[in-house]
Amino acid sequence: MSTTTVSCFTTKLKQFSGTGFPAWGAQVKLVLEIKGLWNAIQLPRPTDFDLKAERDAAVAAGAGTSSASGAPLPSGTVSTAVSTTPLLDCLMKQKIASTIILAALSEKLAAEVYLLDHLLAMLRHLRMTYNVKCSASVGAAKREYIGLYLDGDESIIEHIQNTRRVLDELQEQHVLISDDEKCRNFMQSLGPAWNGFVGVLESCATFELMIQRCHAEAILRDQQKNRRSSSVSNSGKAAAAFSAEQTSGKQK
């Protein structure tokens, strides 16, 4: 196979860095099936002894044909028979498949697997790498979820956004969290400023309704805060105006 042909097929594979193996592995299988290489990688890698025995048998078979007919074989007949033996063909297909896979790996992962003697061993190693990284990612997301806490005057809107983000990450990792658990964890994550509102949140039937109710309350509190600030500001202006008027009257 030419280098151009191999390069054409390697571009069909996305680069793999150690995560997302199921989708990438399915793509590997599809590409190798299209190229006619998948069946070859299911077979054991031919040993040098097996290749030599098959080559010798092919040469002997070619020589035997020549002796039986009494006529010399056409030039190149024996060498052609040797070059197309089944085991050699299998080995070449396995090497081409390995080249395609290695070209799609990050430098770090390619260094980890290129010495493995069979493509299936490479794929098993990559699957293990994916599972390890997946588990680490799940653990980090769980710790972040448990550690969510709204402290002091921090924004409840930002707290809601962080909660949604972590829950989305856990869902992507196929971690199932019941709606009741989401509600309970969210109420426990609220700081003292929201203690008086927990009773209202407990009446919400679902986590989504709880989030919406909390979001609406946050908007209402901001509006009230702005009105108070505006009222204080207006009162200050009125007092200043009155004081200025009194001062002006005394001067007259």
Short mmCIF file of the C-alpha atoms (twelve columns), coordinates in Angstrom:
data_MODEL
# 
_entry.id   MODEL 
# 
loop_
_atom_site.group_PDB 
_atom_site.id 
_atom_site.type_symbol 
_atom_site.label_atom_id 
_atom_site.label_alt_id 
_atom_site.label_comp_id 
_atom_site.label_asym_id 
_atom_site.label_seq_id 
_atom_site.Cartn_x 
_atom_site.Cartn_y 
_atom_site.Cartn_z 
_atom_site.pdbx_PDB_model_num 
ATOM 1   C CA . MET A 1   0.000   0.000   0.000   1 
ATOM 2   C CA . SER A 2   1.272   3.451   -0.848  1 
ATOM 3   C CA . THR A 3   1.922   6.094   1.772   1 
ATOM 4   C CA . THR A 4   -0.681  8.314   0.105   1 
ATOM 5   C CA . THR A 5   -3.413  5.717   0.644   1 
ATOM 6   C CA . VAL A 6   -2.575  5.273   4.331   1 
ATOM 7   C CA . SER A 7   -2.501  9.041   4.858   1 
ATOM 8   C CA . CYS A 8   -5.926  9.321   3.252   1 
ATOM 9   C CA . PHE A 9   -7.398  6.948   5.809   1 
ATOM 10  C CA . THR A 10  -5.611  8.345   8.856   1 
ATOM 11  C CA . THR A 11  -7.286  11.705  8.262   1 
ATOM 12  C CA . LYS A 12  -10.669 10.029  8.806   1 
ATOM 13  C CA . LEU A 13  -9.799  9.424   12.470  1 
ATOM 14  C CA . LYS A 14  -10.024 12.203  15.016  1 
ATOM 15  C CA . GLN A 15  -7.008  12.690  17.246  1 
ATOM 16  C CA . PHE A 16  -7.358  10.685  20.453  1 
ATOM 17  C CA . SER A 17  -5.860  12.089  23.658  1 
ATOM 18  C CA . GLY A 18  -7.233  9.594   26.207  1 
ATOM 19  C CA . THR A 19  -10.896 10.560  26.616  1 
ATOM 20  C CA . GLY A 20  -14.000 9.727   24.618  1 
ATOM 21  C CA . PHE A 21  -12.839 6.232   23.711  1 
ATOM 22  C CA . PRO A 22  -16.265 4.633   22.945  1 
ATOM 23  C CA . ALA A 23  -17.007 7.026   20.069  1 
ATOM 24  C CA . TRP A 24  -13.423 7.017   18.837  1 
ATOM 25  C CA . GLY A 25  -13.158 3.224   19.090  1 
ATOM 26  C CA . ALA A 26  -16.331 2.831   17.018  1 
ATOM 27  C CA . GLN A 27  -14.821 5.100   14.382  1 
ATOM 28  C CA . VAL A 28  -11.621 3.037   14.369  1 
ATOM 29  C CA . LYS A 29  -13.615 -0.141  13.722  1 
ATOM 30  C CA . LEU A 30  -15.561 1.494   10.890  1 
ATOM 31  C CA . VAL A 31  -12.448 2.822   9.142   1 
ATOM 32  C CA . LEU A 32  -10.623 -0.501  9.419   1 
ATOM 33  C CA . GLU A 33  -13.665 -2.405  8.148   1 
ATOM 34  C CA . ILE A 34  -13.948 -0.113  5.121   1 
ATOM 35  C CA . LYS A 35  -10.272 -0.652  4.374   1 
ATOM 36  C CA . GLY A 36  -10.574 -4.422  4.795   1 
ATOM 37  C CA . LEU A 37  -8.222  -4.538  7.787   1 
ATOM 38  C CA . TRP A 38  -10.560 -5.310  10.680  1 
ATOM 39  C CA . ASN A 39  -10.652 -9.101  10.203  1 
ATOM 40  C CA . ALA A 40  -6.857  -9.223  10.045  1 
ATOM 41  C CA . ILE A 41  -6.431  -7.605  13.465  1 
ATOM 42  C CA . GLN A 42  -8.691  -10.243 15.029  1 
ATOM 43  C CA . LEU A 43  -6.031  -12.868 14.233  1 
ATOM 44  C CA . PRO A 44  -2.830  -13.524 16.216  1 
ATOM 45  C CA . ARG A 45  0.251   -11.744 14.938  1 
ATOM 46  C CA . PRO A 46  2.212   -14.177 12.715  1 
ATOM 47  C CA . THR A 47  5.583   -15.144 14.166  1 
ATOM 48  C CA . ASP A 48  8.833   -15.172 12.223  1 
ATOM 49  C CA . PHE A 49  8.834   -18.975 12.479  1 
ATOM 50  C CA . ASP A 50  5.334   -19.206 10.978  1 
ATOM 51  C CA . LEU A 51  6.215   -16.803 8.182   1 
ATOM 52  C CA . LYS A 52  9.376   -18.755 7.308   1 
ATOM 53  C CA . ALA A 53  7.522   -22.071 7.335   1 
ATOM 54  C CA . GLU A 54  4.815   -20.678 5.070   1 
ATOM 55  C CA . ARG A 55  7.383   -19.136 2.736   1 
ATOM 56  C CA . ASP A 56  9.347   -22.384 2.515   1 
ATOM 57  C CA . ALA A 57  6.144   -24.295 1.811   1 
ATOM 58  C CA . ALA A 58  5.232   -21.864 -0.956  1 
ATOM 59  C CA . VAL A 59  8.677   -22.161 -2.533  1 
ATOM 60  C CA . ALA A 60  8.538   -25.966 -2.308  1 
ATOM 61  C CA . ALA A 61  5.078   -26.004 -3.852  1 
ATOM 62  C CA . GLY A 62  6.295   -23.857 -6.721  1 
ATOM 63  C CA . ALA A 63  9.352   -26.042 -7.295  1 
ATOM 64  C CA . GLY A 64  7.193   -29.174 -7.147  1 
ATOM 65  C CA . THR A 65  4.936   -27.849 -9.870  1 
ATOM 66  C CA . SER A 66  7.955   -27.233 -12.063 1 
ATOM 67  C CA . SER A 67  9.311   -30.771 -11.518 1 
ATOM 68  C CA . ALA A 68  5.978   -32.429 -12.211 1 
ATOM 69  C CA . SER A 69  5.439   -30.632 -15.506 1 
ATOM 70  C CA . GLY A 70  9.019   -30.933 -16.630 1 
ATOM 71  C CA . ALA A 71  8.866   -27.362 -17.895 1 
ATOM 72  C CA . PRO A 72  10.513  -24.368 -16.278 1 
ATOM 73  C CA . LEU A 73  8.219   -21.950 -14.440 1 
ATOM 74  C CA . PRO A 74  7.832   -18.467 -15.902 1 
ATOM 75  C CA . SER A 75  10.215  -15.930 -14.400 1 
ATOM 76  C CA . GLY A 76  8.976   -14.552 -11.065 1 
ATOM 77  C CA . THR A 77  6.304   -17.226 -10.467 1 
ATOM 78  C CA . VAL A 78  7.862   -18.574 -7.267  1 
ATOM 79  C CA . SER A 79  8.638   -15.128 -5.868  1 
ATOM 80  C CA . THR A 80  5.047   -14.023 -6.586  1 
ATOM 81  C CA . ALA A 81  3.649   -17.032 -4.732  1 
ATOM 82  C CA . VAL A 82  5.860   -16.291 -1.742  1 
ATOM 83  C CA . SER A 83  4.911   -12.602 -1.657  1 
ATOM 84  C CA . THR A 84  1.183   -13.386 -1.489  1 
ATOM 85  C CA . THR A 85  1.097   -15.975 1.301   1 
ATOM 86  C CA . PRO A 86  -1.880  -15.613 3.707   1 
ATOM 87  C CA . LEU A 87  0.193   -15.059 6.845   1 
ATOM 88  C CA . LEU A 88  2.348   -12.408 5.202   1 
ATOM 89  C CA . ASP A 89  -0.771  -10.677 3.896   1 
ATOM 90  C CA . CYS A 90  -2.264  -10.764 7.417   1 
ATOM 91  C CA . LEU A 91  0.911   -9.302  8.922   1 
ATOM 92  C CA . MET A 92  1.012   -6.467  6.401   1 
ATOM 93  C CA . LYS A 93  -2.634  -5.598  7.076   1 
ATOM 94  C CA . GLN A 94  -1.965  -5.566  10.825  1 
ATOM 95  C CA . LYS A 95  0.992   -3.226  10.322  1 
ATOM 96  C CA . ILE A 96  -1.068  -0.876  8.149   1 
ATOM 97  C CA . ALA A 97  -3.840  -0.825  10.775  1 
ATOM 98  C CA . SER A 98  -1.294  -0.056  13.509  1 
ATOM 99  C CA . THR A 99  0.112   2.794   11.421  1 
ATOM 100 C CA . ILE A 100 -3.372  4.289   11.028  1 
ATOM 101 C CA . ILE A 101 -4.027  4.092   14.782  1 
ATOM 102 C CA . LEU A 102 -0.647  5.492   15.840  1 
ATOM 103 C CA . ALA A 103 -1.062  8.445   13.476  1 
ATOM 104 C CA . ALA A 104 -4.320  9.361   15.253  1 
ATOM 105 C CA . LEU A 105 -2.865  9.286   18.788  1 
ATOM 106 C CA . SER A 106 -1.373  12.081  20.824  1 
ATOM 107 C CA . GLU A 107 2.399   11.881  21.157  1 
ATOM 108 C CA . LYS A 108 2.117   10.711  24.767  1 
ATOM 109 C CA . LEU A 109 -0.293  7.854   24.032  1 
ATOM 110 C CA . ALA A 110 1.582   6.799   20.907  1 
ATOM 111 C CA . ALA A 111 4.712   6.451   23.049  1 
ATOM 112 C CA . GLU A 112 2.775   4.256   25.492  1 
ATOM 113 C CA . VAL A 113 1.434   1.759   22.953  1 
ATOM 114 C CA . TYR A 114 3.755   1.599   19.949  1 
ATOM 115 C CA . LEU A 115 5.843   -1.209  21.481  1 
ATOM 116 C CA . LEU A 116 2.798   -3.436  22.062  1 
ATOM 117 C CA . ASP A 117 2.918   -6.383  19.682  1 
ATOM 118 C CA . HIS A 118 -0.724  -6.372  18.553  1 
ATOM 119 C CA . LEU A 119 -3.275  -3.720  17.638  1 
ATOM 120 C CA . LEU A 120 -5.921  -5.226  19.930  1 
ATOM 121 C CA . ALA A 121 -3.482  -4.817  22.830  1 
ATOM 122 C CA . MET A 122 -3.103  -1.160  21.831  1 
ATOM 123 C CA . LEU A 123 -6.877  -0.656  21.813  1 
ATOM 124 C CA . ARG A 124 -7.261  -2.371  25.203  1 
ATOM 125 C CA . HIS A 125 -4.628  -0.064  26.678  1 
ATOM 126 C CA . LEU A 126 -6.391  2.988   25.261  1 
ATOM 127 C CA . ARG A 127 -9.729  1.804   26.640  1 
ATOM 128 C CA . MET A 128 -8.169  1.468   30.093  1 
ATOM 129 C CA . THR A 129 -6.722  4.969   29.767  1 
ATOM 130 C CA . TYR A 130 -10.167 6.305   28.929  1 
ATOM 131 C CA . ASN A 131 -11.769 4.544   31.885  1 
ATOM 132 C CA . VAL A 132 -9.144  5.847   34.326  1 
ATOM 133 C CA . LYS A 133 -9.525  9.419   33.109  1 
ATOM 134 C CA . CYS A 134 -13.291 9.079   33.101  1 
ATOM 135 C CA . SER A 135 -13.273 7.913   36.735  1 
ATOM 136 C CA . ALA A 136 -10.984 10.770  37.744  1 
ATOM 137 C CA . SER A 137 -13.246 13.254  35.990  1 
ATOM 138 C CA . VAL A 138 -16.333 11.841  37.715  1 
ATOM 139 C CA . GLY A 139 -14.632 12.070  41.106  1 
ATOM 140 C CA . ALA A 140 -13.651 15.696  40.529  1 
ATOM 141 C CA . ALA A 141 -17.181 16.627  39.426  1 
ATOM 142 C CA . LYS A 142 -18.724 14.883  42.457  1 
ATOM 143 C CA . ARG A 143 -16.383 16.679  44.846  1 
ATOM 144 C CA . GLU A 144 -17.199 20.012  43.247  1 
ATOM 145 C CA . TYR A 145 -20.932 19.274  43.424  1 
ATOM 146 C CA . ILE A 146 -20.808 18.328  47.100  1 
ATOM 147 C CA . GLY A 147 -18.672 21.391  47.868  1 
ATOM 148 C CA . LEU A 148 -21.013 23.939  46.270  1 
ATOM 149 C CA . TYR A 149 -22.012 26.552  48.858  1 
ATOM 150 C CA . LEU A 150 -23.457 30.056  48.643  1 
ATOM 151 C CA . ASP A 151 -21.539 32.148  51.144  1 
ATOM 152 C CA . GLY A 152 -22.371 35.656  52.316  1 
ATOM 153 C CA . ASP A 153 -23.423 38.098  49.625  1 
ATOM 154 C CA . GLU A 154 -22.323 35.933  46.699  1 
ATOM 155 C CA . SER A 155 -24.638 35.916  43.680  1 
ATOM 156 C CA . ILE A 156 -27.403 33.305  43.830  1 
ATOM 157 C CA . ILE A 157 -27.649 33.510  40.018  1 
ATOM 158 C CA . GLU A 158 -24.003 32.517  39.687  1 
ATOM 159 C CA . HIS A 159 -24.550 29.763  42.256  1 
ATOM 160 C CA . ILE A 160 -27.438 28.377  40.181  1 
ATOM 161 C CA . GLN A 161 -25.297 28.476  37.029  1 
ATOM 162 C CA . ASN A 162 -22.464 26.602  38.763  1 
ATOM 163 C CA . THR A 163 -24.919 23.999  40.056  1 
ATOM 164 C CA . ARG A 164 -26.340 23.424  36.568  1 
ATOM 165 C CA . ARG A 165 -22.859 23.182  35.051  1 
ATOM 166 C CA . VAL A 166 -21.662 20.528  37.500  1 
ATOM 167 C CA . LEU A 167 -24.893 18.538  37.121  1 
ATOM 168 C CA . ASP A 168 -24.468 18.634  33.331  1 
ATOM 169 C CA . GLU A 169 -20.898 17.343  33.682  1 
ATOM 170 C CA . LEU A 170 -22.075 14.471  35.882  1 
ATOM 171 C CA . GLN A 171 -24.838 13.623  33.422  1 
ATOM 172 C CA . GLU A 172 -22.307 13.499  30.577  1 
ATOM 173 C CA . GLN A 173 -20.339 10.995  32.673  1 
ATOM 174 C CA . HIS A 174 -23.535 8.924   33.087  1 
ATOM 175 C CA . VAL A 175 -23.795 9.673   36.822  1 
ATOM 176 C CA . LEU A 176 -27.472 9.538   37.795  1 
ATOM 177 C CA . ILE A 177 -28.692 11.864  40.557  1 
ATOM 178 C CA . SER A 178 -32.340 11.709  41.567  1 
ATOM 179 C CA . ASP A 179 -34.487 14.834  41.526  1 
ATOM 180 C CA . ASP A 180 -35.031 14.555  45.289  1 
ATOM 181 C CA . GLU A 181 -31.283 14.445  45.884  1 
ATOM 182 C CA . LYS A 182 -30.776 17.488  43.663  1 
ATOM 183 C CA . CYS A 183 -33.395 19.411  45.668  1 
ATOM 184 C CA . ARG A 184 -31.897 18.379  49.002  1 
ATOM 185 C CA . ASN A 185 -28.335 19.211  47.975  1 
ATOM 186 C CA . PHE A 186 -29.354 22.574  46.560  1 
ATOM 187 C CA . MET A 187 -31.155 23.666  49.735  1 
ATOM 188 C CA . GLN A 188 -28.174 22.566  51.829  1 
ATOM 189 C CA . SER A 189 -25.868 24.622  49.609  1 
ATOM 190 C CA . LEU A 190 -27.666 27.895  50.402  1 
ATOM 191 C CA . GLY A 191 -26.057 30.172  52.964  1 
ATOM 192 C CA . PRO A 192 -27.637 31.924  55.990  1 
ATOM 193 C CA . ALA A 193 -29.036 34.744  53.850  1 
ATOM 194 C CA . TRP A 194 -31.482 32.248  52.361  1 
ATOM 195 C CA . ASN A 195 -32.478 30.395  55.544  1 
ATOM 196 C CA . GLY A 196 -35.870 32.083  55.649  1 
ATOM 197 C CA . PHE A 197 -36.623 31.025  52.086  1 
ATOM 198 C CA . VAL A 198 -35.989 27.292  52.517  1 
ATOM 199 C CA . GLY A 199 -39.609 26.697  53.546  1 
ATOM 200 C CA . VAL A 200 -40.786 28.171  50.247  1 
ATOM 201 C CA . LEU A 201 -38.336 26.003  48.290  1 
ATOM 202 C CA . GLU A 202 -39.500 22.859  50.106  1 
ATOM 203 C CA . SER A 203 -42.949 23.347  48.568  1 
ATOM 204 C CA . CYS A 204 -41.513 23.044  45.036  1 
ATOM 205 C CA . ALA A 205 -42.385 19.703  43.441  1 
ATOM 206 C CA . THR A 206 -39.245 19.389  41.285  1 
ATOM 207 C CA . PHE A 207 -35.661 20.586  41.214  1 
ATOM 208 C CA . GLU A 208 -36.323 22.653  38.099  1 
ATOM 209 C CA . LEU A 209 -39.233 24.447  39.785  1 
ATOM 210 C CA . MET A 210 -37.024 25.061  42.826  1 
ATOM 211 C CA . ILE A 211 -34.350 26.658  40.650  1 
ATOM 212 C CA . GLN A 212 -36.921 28.823  38.863  1 
ATOM 213 C CA . ARG A 213 -38.469 29.935  42.172  1 
ATOM 214 C CA . CYS A 214 -35.062 30.782  43.601  1 
ATOM 215 C CA . HIS A 215 -34.125 32.675  40.441  1 
ATOM 216 C CA . ALA A 216 -37.344 34.720  40.616  1 
ATOM 217 C CA . GLU A 217 -36.723 35.494  44.294  1 
ATOM 218 C CA . ALA A 218 -33.204 36.661  43.473  1 
ATOM 219 C CA . ILE A 219 -34.561 39.082  40.872  1 
ATOM 220 C CA . LEU A 220 -37.177 40.344  43.343  1 
ATOM 221 C CA . ARG A 221 -34.538 40.914  46.035  1 
ATOM 222 C CA . ASP A 222 -32.356 42.828  43.604  1 
ATOM 223 C CA . GLN A 223 -35.286 45.034  42.627  1 
ATOM 224 C CA . GLN A 224 -36.120 45.734  46.267  1 
ATOM 225 C CA . LYS A 225 -32.490 46.513  46.992  1 
ATOM 226 C CA . ASN A 226 -32.361 48.939  44.078  1 
ATOM 227 C CA . ARG A 227 -35.571 50.642  45.217  1 
ATOM 228 C CA . ARG A 228 -34.173 51.053  48.729  1 
ATOM 229 C CA . SER A 229 -30.972 52.475  47.349  1 
ATOM 230 C CA . SER A 230 -32.934 54.845  45.154  1 
ATOM 231 C CA . SER A 231 -35.128 55.886  48.090  1 
ATOM 232 C CA . VAL A 232 -32.116 56.564  50.302  1 
ATOM 233 C CA . SER A 233 -30.494 58.524  47.515  1 
ATOM 234 C CA . ASN A 234 -33.620 60.619  46.954  1 
ATOM 235 C CA . SER A 235 -33.964 61.228  50.695  1 
ATOM 236 C CA . GLY A 236 -30.390 62.389  50.831  1 
ATOM 237 C CA . LYS A 237 -30.935 64.747  47.939  1 
ATOM 238 C CA . ALA A 238 -34.098 66.144  49.553  1 
ATOM 239 C CA . ALA A 239 -32.302 66.668  52.861  1 
ATOM 240 C CA . ALA A 240 -29.435 68.387  51.107  1 
ATOM 241 C CA . ALA A 241 -31.834 70.631  49.215  1 
ATOM 242 C CA . PHE A 242 -33.720 71.496  52.408  1 
ATOM 243 C CA . SER A 243 -30.478 72.279  54.208  1 
ATOM 244 C CA . ALA A 244 -29.352 74.486  51.364  1 
ATOM 245 C CA . GLU A 245 -32.692 76.301  51.415  1 
ATOM 246 C CA . GLN A 246 -32.469 76.879  55.168  1 
ATOM 247 C CA . THR A 247 -28.951 78.226  54.851  1 
ATOM 248 C CA . SER A 248 -30.013 80.568  52.083  1 
ATOM 249 C CA . GLY A 249 -32.921 81.888  54.190  1 
ATOM 250 C CA . LYS A 250 -30.663 82.675  57.133  1 
ATOM 251 C CA . GLN A 251 -28.271 84.591  54.945  1 
ATOM 252 C CA . LYS A 252 -31.120 86.839  53.769  1 
# 
